[in-house]
mmCIF file of C-alpha atoms (C1' of nucleotides) in Angstrom:
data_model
loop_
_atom_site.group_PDB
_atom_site.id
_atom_site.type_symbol
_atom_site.label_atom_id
_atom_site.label_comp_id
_atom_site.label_asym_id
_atom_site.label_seq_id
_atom_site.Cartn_x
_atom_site.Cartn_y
_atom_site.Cartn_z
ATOM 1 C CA UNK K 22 27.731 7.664 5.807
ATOM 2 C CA UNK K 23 28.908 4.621 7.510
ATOM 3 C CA UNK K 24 28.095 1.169 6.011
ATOM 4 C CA UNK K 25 27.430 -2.554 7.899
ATOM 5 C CA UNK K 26 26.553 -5.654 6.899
ATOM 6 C CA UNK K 27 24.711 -8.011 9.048
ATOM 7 C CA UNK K 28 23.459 -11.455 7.660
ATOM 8 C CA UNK K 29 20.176 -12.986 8.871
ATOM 9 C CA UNK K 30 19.699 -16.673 8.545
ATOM 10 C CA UNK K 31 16.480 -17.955 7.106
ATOM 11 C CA UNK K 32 14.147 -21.113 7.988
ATOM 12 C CA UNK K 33 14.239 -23.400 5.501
ATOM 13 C CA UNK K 34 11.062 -23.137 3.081
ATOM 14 C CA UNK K 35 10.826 -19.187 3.543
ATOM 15 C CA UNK K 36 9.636 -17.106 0.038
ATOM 16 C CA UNK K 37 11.864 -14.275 1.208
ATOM 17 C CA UNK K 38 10.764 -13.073 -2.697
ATOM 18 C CA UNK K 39 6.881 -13.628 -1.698
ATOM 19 C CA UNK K 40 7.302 -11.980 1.741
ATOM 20 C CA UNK K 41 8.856 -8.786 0.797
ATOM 21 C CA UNK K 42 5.777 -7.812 -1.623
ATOM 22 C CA UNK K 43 3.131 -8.530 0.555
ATOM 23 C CA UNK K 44 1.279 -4.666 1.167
ATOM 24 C CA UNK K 45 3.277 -3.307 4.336
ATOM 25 C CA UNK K 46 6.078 -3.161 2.175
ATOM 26 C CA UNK K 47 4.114 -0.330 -0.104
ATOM 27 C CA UNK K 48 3.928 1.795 3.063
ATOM 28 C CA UNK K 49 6.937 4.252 4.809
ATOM 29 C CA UNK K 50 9.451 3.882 6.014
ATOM 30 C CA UNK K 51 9.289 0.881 4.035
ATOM 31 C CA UNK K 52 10.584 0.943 0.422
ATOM 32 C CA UNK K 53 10.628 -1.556 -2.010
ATOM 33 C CA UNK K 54 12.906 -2.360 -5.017
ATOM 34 C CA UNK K 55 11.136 -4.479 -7.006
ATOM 35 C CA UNK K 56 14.438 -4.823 -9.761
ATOM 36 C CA UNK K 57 16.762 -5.714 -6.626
ATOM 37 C CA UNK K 58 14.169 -7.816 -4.820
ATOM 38 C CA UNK K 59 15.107 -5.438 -2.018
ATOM 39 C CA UNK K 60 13.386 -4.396 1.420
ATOM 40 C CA UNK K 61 14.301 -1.021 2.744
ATOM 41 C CA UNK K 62 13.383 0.898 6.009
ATOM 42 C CA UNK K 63 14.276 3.690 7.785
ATOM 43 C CA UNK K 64 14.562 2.749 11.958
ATOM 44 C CA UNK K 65 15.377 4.867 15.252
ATOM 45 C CA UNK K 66 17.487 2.682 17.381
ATOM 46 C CA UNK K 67 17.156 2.659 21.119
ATOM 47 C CA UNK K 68 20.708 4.696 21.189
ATOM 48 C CA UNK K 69 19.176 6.942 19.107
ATOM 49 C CA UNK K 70 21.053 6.995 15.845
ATOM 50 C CA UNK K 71 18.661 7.025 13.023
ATOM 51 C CA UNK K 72 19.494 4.117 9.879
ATOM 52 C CA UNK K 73 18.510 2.836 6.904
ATOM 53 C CA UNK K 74 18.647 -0.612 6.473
ATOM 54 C CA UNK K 75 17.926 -2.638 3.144
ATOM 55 C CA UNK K 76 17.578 -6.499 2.832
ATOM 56 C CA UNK K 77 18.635 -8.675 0.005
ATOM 57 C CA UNK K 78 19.179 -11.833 -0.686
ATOM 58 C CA UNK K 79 22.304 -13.788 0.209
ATOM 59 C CA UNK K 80 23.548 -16.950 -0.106
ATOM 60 C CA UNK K 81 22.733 -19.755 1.546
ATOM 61 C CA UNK K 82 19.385 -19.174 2.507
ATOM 62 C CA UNK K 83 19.847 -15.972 4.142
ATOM 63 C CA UNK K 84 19.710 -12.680 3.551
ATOM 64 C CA UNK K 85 22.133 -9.516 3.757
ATOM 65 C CA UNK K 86 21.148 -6.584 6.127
ATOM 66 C CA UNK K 87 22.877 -3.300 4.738
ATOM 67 C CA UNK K 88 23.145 -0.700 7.543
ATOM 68 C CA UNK K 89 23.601 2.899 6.482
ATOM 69 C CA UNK K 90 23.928 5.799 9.306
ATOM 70 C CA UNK K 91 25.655 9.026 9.622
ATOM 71 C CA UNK K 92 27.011 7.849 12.595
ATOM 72 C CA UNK K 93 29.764 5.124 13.678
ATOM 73 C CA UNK K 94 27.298 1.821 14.084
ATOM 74 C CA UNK K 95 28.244 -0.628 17.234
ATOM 75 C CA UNK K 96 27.670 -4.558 17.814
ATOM 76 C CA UNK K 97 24.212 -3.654 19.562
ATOM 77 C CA UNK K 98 23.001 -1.405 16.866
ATOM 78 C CA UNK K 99 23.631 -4.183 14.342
ATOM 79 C CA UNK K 100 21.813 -6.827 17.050
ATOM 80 C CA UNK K 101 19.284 -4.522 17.173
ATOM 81 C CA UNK K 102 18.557 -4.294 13.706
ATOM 82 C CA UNK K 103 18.741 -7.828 12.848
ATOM 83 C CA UNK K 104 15.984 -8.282 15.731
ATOM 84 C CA UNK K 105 13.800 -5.481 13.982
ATOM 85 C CA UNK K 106 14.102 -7.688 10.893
ATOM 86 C CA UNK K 107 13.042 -11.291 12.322
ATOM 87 C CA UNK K 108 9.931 -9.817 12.986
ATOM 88 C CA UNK K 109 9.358 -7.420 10.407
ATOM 89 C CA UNK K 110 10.014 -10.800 7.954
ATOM 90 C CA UNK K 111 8.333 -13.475 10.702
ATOM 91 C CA UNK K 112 11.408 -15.266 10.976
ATOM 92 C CA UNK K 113 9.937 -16.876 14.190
ATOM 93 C CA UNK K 114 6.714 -17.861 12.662
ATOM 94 C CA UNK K 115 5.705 -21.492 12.834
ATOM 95 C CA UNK K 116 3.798 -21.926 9.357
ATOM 96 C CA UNK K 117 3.945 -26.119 9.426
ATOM 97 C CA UNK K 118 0.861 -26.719 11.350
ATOM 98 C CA UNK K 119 -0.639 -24.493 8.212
ATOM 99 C CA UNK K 120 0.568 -26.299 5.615
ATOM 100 C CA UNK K 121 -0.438 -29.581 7.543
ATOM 101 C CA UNK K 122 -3.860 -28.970 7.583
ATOM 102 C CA UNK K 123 -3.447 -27.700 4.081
ATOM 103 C CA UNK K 124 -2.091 -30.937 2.792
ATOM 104 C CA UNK K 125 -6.021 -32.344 3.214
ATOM 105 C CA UNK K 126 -7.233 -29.746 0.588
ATOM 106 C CA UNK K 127 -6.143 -30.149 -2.991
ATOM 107 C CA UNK K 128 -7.219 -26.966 -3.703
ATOM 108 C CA UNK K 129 -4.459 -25.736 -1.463
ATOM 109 C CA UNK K 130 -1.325 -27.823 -1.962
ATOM 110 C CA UNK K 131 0.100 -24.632 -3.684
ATOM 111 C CA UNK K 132 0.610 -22.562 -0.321
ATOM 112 C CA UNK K 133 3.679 -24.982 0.672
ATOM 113 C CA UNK K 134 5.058 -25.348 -2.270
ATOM 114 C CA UNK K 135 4.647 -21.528 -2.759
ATOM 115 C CA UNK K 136 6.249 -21.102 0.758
ATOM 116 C CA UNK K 137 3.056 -18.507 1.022
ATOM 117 C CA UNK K 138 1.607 -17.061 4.292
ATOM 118 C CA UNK K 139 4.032 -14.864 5.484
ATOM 119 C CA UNK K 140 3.413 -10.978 4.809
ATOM 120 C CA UNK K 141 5.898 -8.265 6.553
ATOM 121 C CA UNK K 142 4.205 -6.436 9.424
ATOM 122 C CA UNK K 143 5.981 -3.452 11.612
ATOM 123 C CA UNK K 144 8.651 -4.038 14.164
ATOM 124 C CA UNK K 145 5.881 -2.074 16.785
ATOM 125 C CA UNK K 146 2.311 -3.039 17.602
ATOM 126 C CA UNK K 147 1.774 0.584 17.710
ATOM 127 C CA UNK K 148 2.811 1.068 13.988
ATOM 128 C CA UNK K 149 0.380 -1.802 12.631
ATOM 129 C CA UNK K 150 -2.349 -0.412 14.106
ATOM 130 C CA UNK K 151 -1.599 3.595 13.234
ATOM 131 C CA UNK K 152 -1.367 2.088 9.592
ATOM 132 C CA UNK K 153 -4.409 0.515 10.115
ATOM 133 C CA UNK K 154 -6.322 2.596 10.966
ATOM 134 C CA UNK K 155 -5.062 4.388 8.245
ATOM 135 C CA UNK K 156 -6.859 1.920 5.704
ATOM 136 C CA UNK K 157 -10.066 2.149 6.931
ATOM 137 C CA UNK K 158 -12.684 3.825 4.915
ATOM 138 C CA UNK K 159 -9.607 4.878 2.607
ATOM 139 C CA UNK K 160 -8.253 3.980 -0.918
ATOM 140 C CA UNK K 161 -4.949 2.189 -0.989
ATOM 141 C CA UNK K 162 -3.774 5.397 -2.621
ATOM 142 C CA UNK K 163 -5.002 7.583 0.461
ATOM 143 C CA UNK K 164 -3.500 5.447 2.867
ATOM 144 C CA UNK K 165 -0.122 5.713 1.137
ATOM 145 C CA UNK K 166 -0.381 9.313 1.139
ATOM 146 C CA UNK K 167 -2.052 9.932 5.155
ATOM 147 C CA UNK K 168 1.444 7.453 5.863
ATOM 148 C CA UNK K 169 4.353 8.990 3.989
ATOM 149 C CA UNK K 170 2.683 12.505 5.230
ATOM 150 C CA UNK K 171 2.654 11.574 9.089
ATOM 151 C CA UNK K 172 5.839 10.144 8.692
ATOM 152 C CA UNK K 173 7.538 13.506 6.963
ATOM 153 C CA UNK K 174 6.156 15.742 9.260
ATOM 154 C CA UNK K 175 6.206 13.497 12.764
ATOM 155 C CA UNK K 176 9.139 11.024 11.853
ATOM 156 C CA UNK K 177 12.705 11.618 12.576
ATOM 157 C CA UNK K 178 14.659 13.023 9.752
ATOM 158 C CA UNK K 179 17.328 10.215 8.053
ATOM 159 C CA UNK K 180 18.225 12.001 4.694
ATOM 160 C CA UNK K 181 16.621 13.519 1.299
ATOM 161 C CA UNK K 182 13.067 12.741 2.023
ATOM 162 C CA UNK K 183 13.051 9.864 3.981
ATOM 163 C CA UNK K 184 11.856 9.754 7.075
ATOM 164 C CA UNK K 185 11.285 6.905 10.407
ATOM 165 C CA UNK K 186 7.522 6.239 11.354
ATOM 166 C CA UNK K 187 6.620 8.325 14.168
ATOM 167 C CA UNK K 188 6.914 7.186 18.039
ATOM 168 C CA UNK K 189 4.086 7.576 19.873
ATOM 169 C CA UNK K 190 5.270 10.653 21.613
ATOM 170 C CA UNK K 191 5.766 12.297 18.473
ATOM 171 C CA UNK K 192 2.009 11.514 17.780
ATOM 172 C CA UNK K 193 0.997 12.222 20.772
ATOM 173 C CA UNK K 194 2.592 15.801 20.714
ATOM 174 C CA UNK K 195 0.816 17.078 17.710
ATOM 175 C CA UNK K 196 -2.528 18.747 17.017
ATOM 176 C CA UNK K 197 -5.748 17.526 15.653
ATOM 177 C CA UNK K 198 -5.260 20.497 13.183
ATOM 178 C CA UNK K 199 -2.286 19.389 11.959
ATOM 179 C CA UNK K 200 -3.196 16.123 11.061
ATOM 180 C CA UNK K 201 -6.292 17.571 9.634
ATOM 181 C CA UNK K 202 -4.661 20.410 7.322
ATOM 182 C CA UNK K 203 -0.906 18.588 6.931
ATOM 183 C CA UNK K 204 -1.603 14.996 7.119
ATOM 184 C CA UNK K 205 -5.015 14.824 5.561
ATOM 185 C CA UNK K 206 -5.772 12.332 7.849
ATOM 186 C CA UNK K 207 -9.545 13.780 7.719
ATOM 187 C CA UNK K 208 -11.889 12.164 10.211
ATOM 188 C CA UNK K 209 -9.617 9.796 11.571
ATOM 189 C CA UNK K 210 -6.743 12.351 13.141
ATOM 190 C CA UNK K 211 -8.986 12.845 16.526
ATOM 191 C CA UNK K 212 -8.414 8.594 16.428
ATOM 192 C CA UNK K 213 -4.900 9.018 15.775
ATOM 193 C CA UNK K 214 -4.069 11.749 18.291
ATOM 194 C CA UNK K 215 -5.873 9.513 21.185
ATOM 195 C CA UNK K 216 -3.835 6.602 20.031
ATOM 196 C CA UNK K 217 -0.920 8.121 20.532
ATOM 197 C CA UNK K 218 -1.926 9.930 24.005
ATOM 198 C CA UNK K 219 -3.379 7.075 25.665
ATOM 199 C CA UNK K 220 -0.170 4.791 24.744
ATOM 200 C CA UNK K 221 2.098 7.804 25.954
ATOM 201 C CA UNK K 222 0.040 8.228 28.687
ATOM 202 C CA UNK K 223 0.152 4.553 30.162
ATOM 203 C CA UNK K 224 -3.377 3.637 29.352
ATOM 204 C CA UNK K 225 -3.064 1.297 26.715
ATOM 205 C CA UNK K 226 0.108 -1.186 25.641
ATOM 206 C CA UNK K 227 -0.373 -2.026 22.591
ATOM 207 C CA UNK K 228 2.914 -3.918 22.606
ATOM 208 C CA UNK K 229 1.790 -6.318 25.014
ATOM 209 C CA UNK K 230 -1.371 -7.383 22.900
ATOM 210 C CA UNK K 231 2.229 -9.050 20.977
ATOM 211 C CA UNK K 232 2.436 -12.000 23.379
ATOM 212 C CA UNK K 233 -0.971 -11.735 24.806
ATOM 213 C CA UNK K 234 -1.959 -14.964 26.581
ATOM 214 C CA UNK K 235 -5.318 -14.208 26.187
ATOM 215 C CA UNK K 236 -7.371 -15.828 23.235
ATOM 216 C CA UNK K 237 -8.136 -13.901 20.132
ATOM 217 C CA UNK K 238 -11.769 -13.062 20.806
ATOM 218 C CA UNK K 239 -10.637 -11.467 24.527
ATOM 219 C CA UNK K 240 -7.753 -9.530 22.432
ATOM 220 C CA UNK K 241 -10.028 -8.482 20.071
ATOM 221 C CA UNK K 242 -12.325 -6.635 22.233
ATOM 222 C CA UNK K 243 -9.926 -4.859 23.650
ATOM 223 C CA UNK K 244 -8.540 -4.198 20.964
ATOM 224 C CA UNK K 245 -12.369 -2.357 19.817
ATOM 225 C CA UNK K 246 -12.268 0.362 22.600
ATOM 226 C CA UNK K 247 -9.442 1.809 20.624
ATOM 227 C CA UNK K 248 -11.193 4.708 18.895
ATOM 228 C CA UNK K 249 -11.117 4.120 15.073
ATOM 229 C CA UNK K 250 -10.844 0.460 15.430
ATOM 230 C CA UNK K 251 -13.967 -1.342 14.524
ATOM 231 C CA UNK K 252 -14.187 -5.381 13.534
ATOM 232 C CA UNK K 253 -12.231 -5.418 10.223
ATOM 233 C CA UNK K 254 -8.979 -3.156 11.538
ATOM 234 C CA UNK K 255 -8.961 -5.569 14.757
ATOM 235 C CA UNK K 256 -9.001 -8.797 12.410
ATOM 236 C CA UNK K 257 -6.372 -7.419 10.457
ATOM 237 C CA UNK K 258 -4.294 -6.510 13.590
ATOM 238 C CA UNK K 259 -4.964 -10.020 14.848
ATOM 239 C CA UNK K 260 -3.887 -11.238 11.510
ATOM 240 C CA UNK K 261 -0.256 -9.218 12.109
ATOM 241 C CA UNK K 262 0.188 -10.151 15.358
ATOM 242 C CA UNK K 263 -0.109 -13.972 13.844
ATOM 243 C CA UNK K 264 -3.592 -14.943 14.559
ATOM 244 C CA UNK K 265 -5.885 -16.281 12.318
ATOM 245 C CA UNK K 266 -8.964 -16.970 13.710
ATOM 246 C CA UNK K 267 -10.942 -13.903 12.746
ATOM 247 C CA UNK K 268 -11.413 -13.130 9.068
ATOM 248 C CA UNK K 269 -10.774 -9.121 7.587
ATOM 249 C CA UNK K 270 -13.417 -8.875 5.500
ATOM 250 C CA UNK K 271 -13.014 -5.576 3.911
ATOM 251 C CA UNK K 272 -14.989 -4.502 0.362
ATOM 252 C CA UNK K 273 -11.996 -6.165 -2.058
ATOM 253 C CA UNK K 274 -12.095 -9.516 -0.399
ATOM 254 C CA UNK K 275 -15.773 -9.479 -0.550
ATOM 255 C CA UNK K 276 -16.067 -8.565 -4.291
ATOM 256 C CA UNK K 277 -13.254 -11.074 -4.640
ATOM 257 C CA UNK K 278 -15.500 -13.804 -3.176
ATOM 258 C CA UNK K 279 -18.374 -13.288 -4.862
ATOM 259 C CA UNK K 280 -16.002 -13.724 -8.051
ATOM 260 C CA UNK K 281 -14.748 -16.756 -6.824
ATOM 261 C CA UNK K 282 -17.653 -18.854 -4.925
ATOM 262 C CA UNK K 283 -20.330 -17.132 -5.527
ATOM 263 C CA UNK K 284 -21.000 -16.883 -9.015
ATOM 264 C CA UNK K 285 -20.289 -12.948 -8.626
ATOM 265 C CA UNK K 286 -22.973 -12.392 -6.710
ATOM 266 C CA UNK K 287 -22.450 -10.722 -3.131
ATOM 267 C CA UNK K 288 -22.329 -13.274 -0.060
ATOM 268 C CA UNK K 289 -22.737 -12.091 3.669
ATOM 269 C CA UNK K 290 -20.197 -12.087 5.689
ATOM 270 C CA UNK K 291 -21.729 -15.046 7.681
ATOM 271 C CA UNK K 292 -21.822 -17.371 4.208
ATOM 272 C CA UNK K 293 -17.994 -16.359 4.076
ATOM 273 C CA UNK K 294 -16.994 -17.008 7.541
ATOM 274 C CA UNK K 295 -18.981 -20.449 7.470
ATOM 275 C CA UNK K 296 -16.951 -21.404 3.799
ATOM 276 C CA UNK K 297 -13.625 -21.428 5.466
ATOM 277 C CA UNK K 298 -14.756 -22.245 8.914
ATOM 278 C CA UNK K 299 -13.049 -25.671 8.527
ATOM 279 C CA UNK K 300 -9.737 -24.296 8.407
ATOM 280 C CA UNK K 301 -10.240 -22.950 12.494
ATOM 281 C CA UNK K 302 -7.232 -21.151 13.919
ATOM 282 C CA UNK K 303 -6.082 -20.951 9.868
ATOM 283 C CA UNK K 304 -9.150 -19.627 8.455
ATOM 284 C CA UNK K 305 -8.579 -15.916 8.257
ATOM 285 C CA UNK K 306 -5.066 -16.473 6.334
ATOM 286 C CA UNK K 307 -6.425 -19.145 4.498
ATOM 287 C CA UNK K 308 -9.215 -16.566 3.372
ATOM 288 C CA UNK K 309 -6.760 -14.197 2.246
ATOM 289 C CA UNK K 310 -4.057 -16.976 0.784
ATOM 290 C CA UNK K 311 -7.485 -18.335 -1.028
ATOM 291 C CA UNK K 312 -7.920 -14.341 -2.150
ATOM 292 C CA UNK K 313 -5.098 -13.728 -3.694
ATOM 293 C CA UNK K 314 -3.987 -16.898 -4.832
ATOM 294 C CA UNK K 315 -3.580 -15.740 -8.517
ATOM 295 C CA UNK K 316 -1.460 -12.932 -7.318
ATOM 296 C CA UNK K 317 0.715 -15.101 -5.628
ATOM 297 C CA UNK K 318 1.392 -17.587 -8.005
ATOM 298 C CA UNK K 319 2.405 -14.803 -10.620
ATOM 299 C CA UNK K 320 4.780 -13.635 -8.476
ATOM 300 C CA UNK K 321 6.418 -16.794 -8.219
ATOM 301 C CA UNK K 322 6.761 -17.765 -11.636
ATOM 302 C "C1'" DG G 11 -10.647 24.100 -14.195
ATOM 303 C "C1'" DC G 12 -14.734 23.234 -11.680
ATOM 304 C "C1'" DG G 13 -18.493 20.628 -9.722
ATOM 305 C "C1'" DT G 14 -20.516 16.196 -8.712
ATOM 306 C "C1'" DC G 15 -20.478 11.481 -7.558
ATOM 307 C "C1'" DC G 16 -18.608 7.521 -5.460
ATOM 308 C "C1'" DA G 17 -15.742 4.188 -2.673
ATOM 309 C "C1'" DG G 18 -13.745 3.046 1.487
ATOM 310 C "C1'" DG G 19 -14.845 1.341 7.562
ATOM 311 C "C1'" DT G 20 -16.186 3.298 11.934
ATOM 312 C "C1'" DC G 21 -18.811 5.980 15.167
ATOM 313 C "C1'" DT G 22 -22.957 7.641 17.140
ATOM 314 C "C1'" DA G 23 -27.710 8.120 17.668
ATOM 315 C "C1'" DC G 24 -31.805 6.034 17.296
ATOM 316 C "C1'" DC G 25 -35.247 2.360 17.089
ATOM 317 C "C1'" DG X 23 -28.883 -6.058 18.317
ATOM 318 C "C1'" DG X 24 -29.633 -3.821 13.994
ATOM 319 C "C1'" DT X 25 -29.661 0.271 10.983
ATOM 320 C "C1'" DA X 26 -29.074 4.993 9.012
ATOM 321 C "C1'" DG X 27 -26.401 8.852 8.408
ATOM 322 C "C1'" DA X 28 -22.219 11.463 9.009
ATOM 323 C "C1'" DC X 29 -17.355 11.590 8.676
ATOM 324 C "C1'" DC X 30 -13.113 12.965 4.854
ATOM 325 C "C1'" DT X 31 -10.149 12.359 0.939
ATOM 326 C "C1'" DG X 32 -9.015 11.614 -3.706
ATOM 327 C "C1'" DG X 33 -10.005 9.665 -8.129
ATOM 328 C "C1'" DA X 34 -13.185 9.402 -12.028
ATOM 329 C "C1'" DC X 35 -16.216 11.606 -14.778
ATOM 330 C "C1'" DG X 36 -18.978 15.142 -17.215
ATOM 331 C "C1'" DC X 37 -19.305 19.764 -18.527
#
DNA sequence: GCGTCCAGGTCTACC
DNA sequence: GGTAGACCTGGACGC
């Protein structure tokens, strides 16, 4: 197994520590190692060879990409990689108009100083929304599973039991009755097997919903004629393709509302939406920051 | 070990 | 536009 290192400079304020755990990072070909404070994924390259890279962190404010791959890695592999990484980590992100609006709210001066905001999302549009369609109507533990299973039996082959996420074509070639009896995908494999046909196929490019120059509310409704995508998966897709404008109201953040503002009684989604309607283009990550806030701050510590 | 119940979003049909 | 029921899996629970 050959071995690189590439290094991958941070901006200054990032929580590489805070990123890293945010949920993607539960999902393959993602691994997490929680001692190390170490990122791991298993990519295809565009030439094809098949690698395992793992992040940690370096000196300097940066961080250290290791490369594994059974075969002899070049300078474009390793450019390629590093690329993968600024967006699986955000690197590009601008996060200061955030935490300038957030220096108005009291309540919220802990997001800078957290460096919270950022969560890890996939280095393809098509791979966010797969996985997220995966979490609908599902248990964090059944999304887990429907994920590693489509990614052992679609996903190229790297070593021992990992596995790359599957390209489109891959998902495209299969059968309903795979995903049905192998995956255990249940209702959602028809979903899944149009996804992947209709972005094989030329119908819909998903990767260019990335730098969309449409607003969010145009993206979003395209986004809705994808089978299997209804208004909370297109908020959260929004959300990872770093807008903030819509909120993801799924059961937990609900319940977790009516904890915090609402005396634990349940709100409607309206009485949420107008509570952190001040925060405008912000408000769906400031929902989610304001969510998990004591989760964060643990983590820190 | 088996059966039942429940949680989790989206789709479709219907009003 | 709003609502009810079906969809499917896996965990919890009772027996």
């Amino acid at each position: 197994m050959n071995l690189k290192r590439v290094r991958l400079d941070l901006p200054e304020g990032y929580n590489y520590g805070l990123s890293i755990f945010s949920g993607w990072s539960q999902l393959v070909p993602f691994a997490i190692d929680a001692e190390n404070r170490a990122l791991s994924r298993v990519q295809v390259l565009s030439s094809g060879k098949i690698v395992r890279a793992t992040t940690r962190e370096g000196d300097g404010g940066a961080v250290t990409i290791d490369v594994e791959c059974g075969f002899e890695l070049d300078i474009e592999d390793l450019e390629e990689v590093r690329g993968v990484f600024e967006i699986i980590l955000r690197l590009n992100d601008d996060f200061s108009p955030l935490y300038d609006l957030l220096a108005r709210y009291p309540e919220f001066s802990w997001v800078e100083e957290a460096g919270a905001g950022r969560s890890i999302r996939c280095p393809t549009v098509f791979e966010d929304v797969v996985k997220t369609i995966c979490t609908t109507n599902a248990s964090w533990g059944l999304t887990k599973g429907i994920v590693r299973r489509l990614c052992e039996r679609l996903g190229e082959h790297f070593s021992g039991e990992l596995h790359a996420f599957p390209t489109p074509e891959a998902l495209a070639s299969t059968t309903e009755d795979i995903l049905r009896a192998e995956v255990k995908s249940g209702y959602r494999s028809p979903f899944l097997l149009e996804l992947g046909r209709s972005v094989v196929g030329g119908d819909l490019d998903v990767e260019s919903w990335r730098g969309s120059p449409f607003d969010s509310a145009a993206l979003k409704k395209e986004m809705l004629v994808v089978k299997g995508v209804g208004d909370y998966a297109a908020n959260n897709i929004l959300h990872l393709l770093g807008r903030h404008d819509f909120l993801a109201l799924d059961s937990w953040m609900r319940k977790r509302y009516a904890e915090l503002h609402n005396d634990g009684e349940p709100a409607s989604d309206r009485e949420i939406e107008d509570h952190y309607a001040p925060f405008g283009e912000w408000r769906g990550l400031v929902m989610n920051l304001d969510m998990s806030k004591e989760y964060i701050l643990k983590r820190i510590q």
